[in-house]
Amino acid sequence: MNSPDSNARSNATLALRAMGTNGVAWLVQTLEHRDSIVKKPFLWAAPKLPLWVRRSFLRSFKPFDATAGRLAAVRALAMIGTNAPVQPLVNTLRDPERQISAEAAATLAQCGGRVVPELIHALKDRDENVRSMACYALGLIGSAASAATPALIERLTDSNPNIALQAADALGRIGRPTVPALSESLRNPDHRIRTQAARVLGRLGPQAKDSAPALIQAIQDEQGAGRQTAVEALGNVWPFSPEAVTALAAALKDEEANVRVKAAHGLACANRLANSAIPALIASLNDPAPPVRGEAARALGNMGPAAAAAAPSLRELLKDDDASVRAAAQEALKQTEREAAQPPGSAQ
């Protein structure tokens, strides 16, 4: 399976398919092979040793290609598919070679939902590589791994930041089945879980529509990062309801500039359904933060003629010190005036 010869790999694949599960026991044994501790010293000294010494040594201490053998064994088990042995592959998640553990995780994912309980257990392993690979495998399984949602949410506070990010990615890949638990997690006492839960919901977009009420509540989070991710997520998930528009308009007054930017962006996404927020957006054209002023201008431009009252403030913004703000104001005026000038029923 590791041969550089494509014909050899092809023949090995055919042989494995013909063998079915008959070769599993040998493959499982191969997963446990490790090179002798004398490998590195031997390779260092080999060029200086007589040929007969090298041959004798190799006969005594084979295999020196245990890593390649383990990789080939994992790939062979992958060929077996859903009948691959679960526990040996779970054990292989702790293999010191990252490529081997990653291929073991991918092979486990092929087995689908039946391996989820073992992977949930692996999420609590002391070995960081095992936890990491378990997240990877669960993400590959997707929606069939929904039972792992609570365990993955726990990993959002993993001591290794990369694993926390992998857990968030896995939750996103599982998708819609995670929405109820993630919505509940927006009230978790740990701000890291609240923030990551909001971030995952935001990535899910409209399929996480049911989380909108919880996100609206989360906009009141005591942590600035929590409010920012909640506002951003609401804008991505469902900014179209009157309740969402009201919450986003209120967030335009947040003490954190990043929150105010995300609020204006969410209202821009809501487009003309956010007309009730026009007064708040006009007030935001005077915000001390240039990104907020620019995003508020874009939101008003999206509302077309309904935002006609913003025209004087937008014209004032054409004198803004920030070039991007001036450009946003000019585009907003152009959109509003063009649409207002068109007779009813004309083409856009």
mmCIF file of N, CA and C in Angstrom, residues 10 32 57 69 76 82 171 175 187 223 240 250 270 294 310 327 333 339:
data_model
loop_
_atom_site.group_PDB
_atom_site.id
_atom_site.type_symbol
_atom_site.label_atom_id
_atom_site.label_comp_id
_atom_site.label_asym_id
_atom_site.label_seq_id
_atom_site.Cartn_x
_atom_site.Cartn_y
_atom_site.Cartn_z
ATOM 1 N N SER A 10 -2.011 -0.956 -6.708
ATOM 2 C CA SER A 10 -3.258 -1.445 -7.281
ATOM 3 C C SER A 10 -3.473 -2.920 -6.986
ATOM 4 N N GLU A 32 0.722 -2.217 15.858
ATOM 5 C CA GLU A 32 1.458 -2.130 17.114
ATOM 6 C C GLU A 32 2.967 -2.196 16.927
ATOM 7 N N PHE A 57 22.950 -7.354 11.295
ATOM 8 C CA PHE A 57 22.177 -6.491 12.194
ATOM 9 C C PHE A 57 20.720 -6.383 11.736
ATOM 10 N N GLY A 69 5.030 0.395 7.823
ATOM 11 C CA GLY A 69 4.145 -0.753 7.983
ATOM 12 C C GLY A 69 2.842 -0.371 8.652
ATOM 13 N N ALA A 76 -4.848 -0.240 4.652
ATOM 14 C CA ALA A 76 -5.488 -1.508 4.314
ATOM 15 C C ALA A 76 -6.810 -1.658 5.055
ATOM 16 N N THR A 82 -16.611 -0.156 6.373
ATOM 17 C CA THR A 82 -17.420 -0.119 7.598
ATOM 18 C C THR A 82 -17.183 -1.315 8.514
ATOM 19 N N LEU A 171 -18.331 20.674 15.629
ATOM 20 C CA LEU A 171 -19.732 21.039 15.895
ATOM 21 C C LEU A 171 -20.363 21.666 14.648
ATOM 22 N N GLY A 175 -23.546 20.196 12.307
ATOM 23 C CA GLY A 175 -24.596 21.034 11.753
ATOM 24 C C GLY A 175 -25.839 21.197 12.613
ATOM 25 N N ARG A 187 -25.788 30.284 27.689
ATOM 26 C CA ARG A 187 -25.981 30.694 29.088
ATOM 27 C C ARG A 187 -24.972 30.026 30.018
ATOM 28 N N GLN A 223 -19.369 39.976 28.949
ATOM 29 C CA GLN A 223 -18.073 40.036 28.285
ATOM 30 C C GLN A 223 -18.225 40.666 26.898
ATOM 31 N N PHE A 240 -33.777 39.095 10.569
ATOM 32 C CA PHE A 240 -34.947 39.622 9.856
ATOM 33 C C PHE A 240 -36.181 39.854 10.726
ATOM 34 N N ALA A 250 -30.275 48.270 19.314
ATOM 35 C CA ALA A 250 -29.828 48.609 20.669
ATOM 36 C C ALA A 250 -28.318 48.411 20.806
ATOM 37 N N ALA A 270 -30.052 42.543 7.142
ATOM 38 C CA ALA A 270 -31.520 42.505 7.202
ATOM 39 C C ALA A 270 -32.154 43.336 6.102
ATOM 40 N N GLY A 294 -18.966 53.792 8.682
ATOM 41 C CA GLY A 294 -19.022 53.217 7.343
ATOM 42 C C GLY A 294 -20.048 52.120 7.229
ATOM 43 N N ALA A 310 -31.968 59.960 5.932
ATOM 44 C CA ALA A 310 -30.539 59.920 6.259
ATOM 45 C C ALA A 310 -29.699 60.754 5.304
ATOM 46 N N ALA A 327 -16.420 56.818 1.001
ATOM 47 C CA ALA A 327 -16.848 55.956 -0.101
ATOM 48 C C ALA A 327 -18.173 55.281 0.224
ATOM 49 N N LEU A 333 -25.703 57.186 -0.766
ATOM 50 C CA LEU A 333 -26.489 58.251 -1.397
ATOM 51 C C LEU A 333 -26.867 57.880 -2.824
ATOM 52 N N GLU A 339 -32.702 54.829 -6.638
ATOM 53 C CA GLU A 339 -33.938 54.085 -6.465
ATOM 54 C C GLU A 339 -35.122 55.018 -6.279
#
